[in-house]
Tab-separated table of C-alpha atoms in Angstrom:
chain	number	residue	atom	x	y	z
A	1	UNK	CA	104.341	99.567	94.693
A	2	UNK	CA	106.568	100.911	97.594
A	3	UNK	CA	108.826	102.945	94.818
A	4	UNK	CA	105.797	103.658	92.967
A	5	UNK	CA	103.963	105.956	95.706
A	6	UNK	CA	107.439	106.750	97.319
A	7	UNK	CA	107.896	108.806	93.824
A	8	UNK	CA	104.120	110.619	93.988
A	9	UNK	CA	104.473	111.235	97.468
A	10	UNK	CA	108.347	113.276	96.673
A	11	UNK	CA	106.530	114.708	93.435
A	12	UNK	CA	103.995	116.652	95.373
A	13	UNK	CA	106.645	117.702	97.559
A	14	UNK	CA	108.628	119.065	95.056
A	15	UNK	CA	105.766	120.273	93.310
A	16	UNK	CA	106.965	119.124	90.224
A	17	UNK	CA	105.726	115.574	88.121
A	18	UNK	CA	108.824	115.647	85.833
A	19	UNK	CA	111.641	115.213	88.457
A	20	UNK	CA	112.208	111.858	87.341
A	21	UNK	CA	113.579	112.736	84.211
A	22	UNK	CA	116.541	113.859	85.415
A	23	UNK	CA	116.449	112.747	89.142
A	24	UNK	CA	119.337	114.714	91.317
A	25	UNK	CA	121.357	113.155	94.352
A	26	UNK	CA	118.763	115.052	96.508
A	27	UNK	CA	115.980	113.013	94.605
A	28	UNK	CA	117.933	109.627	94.936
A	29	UNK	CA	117.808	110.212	98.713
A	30	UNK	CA	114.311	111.089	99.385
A	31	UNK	CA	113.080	108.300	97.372
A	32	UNK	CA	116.073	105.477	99.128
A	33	UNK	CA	114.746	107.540	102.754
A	34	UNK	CA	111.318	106.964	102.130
A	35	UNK	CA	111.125	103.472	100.800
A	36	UNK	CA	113.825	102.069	103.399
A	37	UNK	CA	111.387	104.040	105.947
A	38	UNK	CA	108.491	102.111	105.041
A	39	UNK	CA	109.805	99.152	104.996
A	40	UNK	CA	111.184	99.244	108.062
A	41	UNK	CA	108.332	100.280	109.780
A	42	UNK	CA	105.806	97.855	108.217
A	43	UNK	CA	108.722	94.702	109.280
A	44	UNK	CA	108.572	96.466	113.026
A	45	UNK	CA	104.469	95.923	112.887
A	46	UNK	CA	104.553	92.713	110.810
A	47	UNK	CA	107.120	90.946	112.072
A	48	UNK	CA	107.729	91.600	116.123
A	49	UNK	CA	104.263	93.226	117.226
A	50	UNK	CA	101.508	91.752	114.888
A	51	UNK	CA	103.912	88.356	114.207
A	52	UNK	CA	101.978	87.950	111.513
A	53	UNK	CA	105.276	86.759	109.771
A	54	UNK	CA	108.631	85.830	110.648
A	55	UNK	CA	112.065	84.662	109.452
A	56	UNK	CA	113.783	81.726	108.495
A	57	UNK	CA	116.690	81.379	111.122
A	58	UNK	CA	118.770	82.145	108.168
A	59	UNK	CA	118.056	85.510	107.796
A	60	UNK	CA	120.288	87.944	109.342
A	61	UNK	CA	118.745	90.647	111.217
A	62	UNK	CA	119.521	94.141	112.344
A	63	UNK	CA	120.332	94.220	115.651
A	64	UNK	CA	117.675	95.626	118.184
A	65	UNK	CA	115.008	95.787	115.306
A	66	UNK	CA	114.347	92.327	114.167
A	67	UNK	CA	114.382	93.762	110.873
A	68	UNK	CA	115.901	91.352	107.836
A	69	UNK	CA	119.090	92.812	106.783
A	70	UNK	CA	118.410	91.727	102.413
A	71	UNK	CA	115.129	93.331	102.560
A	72	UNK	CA	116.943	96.900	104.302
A	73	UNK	CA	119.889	96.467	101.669
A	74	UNK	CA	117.246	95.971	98.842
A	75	UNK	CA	115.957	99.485	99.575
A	76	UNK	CA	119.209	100.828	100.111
A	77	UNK	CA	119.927	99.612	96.288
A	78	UNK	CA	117.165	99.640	94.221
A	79	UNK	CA	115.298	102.853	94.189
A	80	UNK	CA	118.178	104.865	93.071
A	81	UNK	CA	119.212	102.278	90.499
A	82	UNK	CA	115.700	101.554	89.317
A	83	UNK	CA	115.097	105.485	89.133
A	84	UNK	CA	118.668	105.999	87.328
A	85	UNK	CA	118.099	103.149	85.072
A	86	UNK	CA	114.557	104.576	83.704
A	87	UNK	CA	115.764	108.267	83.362
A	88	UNK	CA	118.824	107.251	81.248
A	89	UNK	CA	115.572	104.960	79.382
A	90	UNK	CA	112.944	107.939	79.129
A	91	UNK	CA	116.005	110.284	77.871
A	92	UNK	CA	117.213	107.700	75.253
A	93	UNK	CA	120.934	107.919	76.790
């Protein structure tokens, strides 16, 4: 869901709904910067001011942030693979 509106949030930026087609580096950024953003900031209000969750002790976390280090690498990953993946799909390379 994250990825989802991460992509119509950059599409009215760019003014364009076809970007994804052939996404550029620029695109792979904005999508990694926005979903890693979110994510961040909804651990920050989850996690250390609402506690409305927590980690297991064997999660590492960022230092000074509290933040899980797999969910931050999983956003660091997967937008840009899951975005390359579906173009190379939608183009039939």
């Amino acid at each position: 869901m994250i990825l989802g509106i991460s992509i119509i949030i950059w599409s009215f930026f760019k003014k364009n709904w076809t970007w994804f087609f052939a996404p550029d580096r620029f695109d792979y950024l904005a999508i990694t910067l926005m979903g890693t953003s979110y994510t961040g900031f909804s651990e920050i209000l989850n996690v250390v001011i609402r506690k409305s969750w927590g980690y297991s002790d064997l999660m590492p976390l960022i230092p000074w942030t509290n933040i899980g280090v797999i969910p931050t690498i999983q956003w660091l990953i997967l937008p840009s693979l899951t975005l390359y993946i579906c173009a190379r799909f939608i183009r039939g390379k």
